[in-house]
CSV table of C-alpha atoms in Angstrom, one decimal:
chain,number,residue,atom,x,y,z
A,271,SER,CA,-3.5,13.0,41.2
A,272,PRO,CA,-4.4,14.6,38.0
A,273,ALA,CA,-8.3,15.4,36.2
A,274,LEU,CA,-8.8,13.2,33.2
A,275,GLN,CA,-9.5,14.8,30.4
A,276,PRO,CA,-12.4,14.2,27.7
A,277,GLN,CA,-11.5,11.1,25.8
A,278,SER,CA,-12.0,11.8,22.3
A,279,VAL,CA,-13.4,9.2,19.6
A,280,PHE,CA,-12.5,8.3,15.9
A,281,VAL,CA,-15.1,6.7,14.0
A,282,ALA,CA,-14.5,5.9,10.6
A,283,SER,CA,-16.4,3.5,7.9
A,284,GLU,CA,-15.6,2.2,4.1
A,285,HIS,CA,-16.9,-0.2,1.9
A,286,ILE,CA,-15.6,-2.6,0.1
A,287,LYS,CA,-16.4,-5.1,-3.0
A,288,GLN,CA,-14.2,-8.2,-3.2
A,289,VAL,CA,-14.3,-10.2,-6.5
A,290,THR,CA,-12.7,-13.8,-6.5
A,291,PHE,CA,-11.8,-15.6,-9.6
A,292,GLY,CA,-11.7,-19.2,-9.6
A,293,THR,CA,-11.2,-22.1,-12.0
A,294,GLY,CA,-15.3,-23.2,-12.7
A,295,SER,CA,-16.7,-26.8,-13.3
A,296,THR,CA,-16.8,-25.8,-17.2
A,297,VAL,CA,-13.0,-26.1,-18.8
A,298,GLY,CA,-12.1,-22.5,-19.8
A,299,VAL,CA,-15.0,-20.7,-17.8
A,300,PRO,CA,-13.8,-19.1,-14.7
A,301,ARG,CA,-15.9,-18.9,-11.4
A,302,GLN,CA,-16.4,-15.7,-10.1
A,303,VAL,CA,-17.5,-15.0,-6.6
A,304,GLY,CA,-18.4,-10.8,-4.9
A,305,THR,CA,-18.8,-10.2,-1.6
A,306,ASN,CA,-19.5,-6.6,-0.4
A,307,TYR,CA,-18.5,-5.2,2.9
A,308,GLY,CA,-18.9,-2.6,5.5
A,309,LEU,CA,-15.9,-1.6,7.5
A,310,PHE,CA,-16.8,0.1,10.8
A,311,TRP,CA,-14.0,1.6,12.9
A,312,THR,CA,-13.8,3.4,16.5
A,313,TRP,CA,-11.0,4.6,18.3
A,314,LYS,CA,-10.6,5.7,21.7
A,315,GLN,CA,-7.8,7.3,23.6
A,316,THR,CA,-7.2,6.0,27.0
A,317,LEU,CA,-4.8,6.0,30.1
A,318,GLY,CA,-1.8,4.3,28.7
A,319,ASP,CA,0.9,3.2,31.9
A,320,ASP,CA,3.5,5.6,31.0
A,321,ASP,CA,0.8,9.0,30.4
A,322,ALA,CA,1.9,9.9,34.3
A,323,THR,CA,5.9,10.9,33.1
A,324,GLY,CA,4.5,12.1,29.5
A,325,GLY,CA,5.5,8.4,27.7
A,326,GLY,CA,3.4,6.7,25.2
A,327,VAL,CA,-0.3,7.0,24.1
A,328,MET,CA,-2.4,4.0,24.0
A,329,MET,CA,-5.8,3.7,22.1
A,330,THR,CA,-8.4,1.0,21.5
A,331,GLY,CA,-10.3,0.4,18.9
A,332,ASN,CA,-13.3,-1.8,17.6
A,333,LEU,CA,-13.7,-3.3,14.0
A,334,LEU,CA,-17.1,-4.6,12.8
A,335,VAL,CA,-17.0,-6.3,9.9
A,336,ALA,CA,-20.6,-7.3,8.0
A,337,ALA,CA,-20.5,-8.8,4.8
A,338,TYR,CA,-23.6,-8.6,2.4
A,339,LEU,CA,-24.7,-10.7,-0.4
A,340,ASP,CA,-23.9,-9.5,-3.6
A,341,PRO,CA,-27.4,-9.0,-6.2
A,342,GLN,CA,-26.0,-12.1,-8.5
A,343,ASP,CA,-26.5,-14.3,-5.3
A,344,ALA,CA,-29.6,-16.4,-5.2
A,345,LEU,CA,-30.6,-15.7,-1.4
A,346,TYR,CA,-30.1,-11.9,-2.4
A,347,PHE,CA,-33.4,-10.9,-2.6
A,348,LYS,CA,-34.5,-12.2,0.9
A,349,GLU,CA,-31.8,-10.4,2.4
A,350,PRO,CA,-30.7,-7.7,0.5
A,351,SER,CA,-30.0,-4.7,3.1
A,352,GLU,CA,-29.1,-7.0,6.3
A,353,PRO,CA,-25.6,-8.6,6.6
A,354,VAL,CA,-25.1,-12.1,6.3
A,355,VAL,CA,-22.2,-11.9,9.1
A,356,VAL,CA,-20.8,-9.8,11.2
A,357,TYR,CA,-17.4,-10.1,12.8
A,358,ALA,CA,-16.2,-7.8,15.9
A,359,HIS,CA,-12.5,-7.6,16.8
A,360,GLN,CA,-11.5,-5.7,20.0
A,361,LEU,CA,-7.9,-4.0,19.3
A,362,THR,CA,-5.4,-1.9,21.3
A,363,ALA,CA,-2.4,0.4,19.8
A,364,GLN,CA,0.1,2.0,21.6
A,365,LYS,CA,2.8,5.2,20.1
A,366,MET,CA,6.2,3.7,20.9
A,367,VAL,CA,8.7,6.7,20.8
A,368,VAL,CA,12.1,5.0,19.7
A,369,ALA,CA,15.7,6.5,20.6
C-alpha cells in the first residue's frame, strides 16, 4: 500500500457588498437594501477512487458565508462586528478526464 502524502489545504476569503433595489412604499422612491457578506473557503485534496490507477483527483471543501448588517440598519450598533447569520456548506469536487 502506498504511503499517504501530506494533504494540501487551500484557504481563501472574499468580502462582498450586495445592494438590492426594489419598489418602495412611496411612488417613485426605490427601496434600497444593503448587505455585507464574508465568504470563507477551505479546500483539501483527498484520495479519490481512481488514485491507485492515476485517475481523478478528489477535493473536499467547506464554505462559510457570514452576513453582516449594514451601518444604515437600525440594529447595526447592537452588533457592528458580529455576523447576524452564518451558512455552512460542505462541497466535493472531482477532476474528470474527458477523452
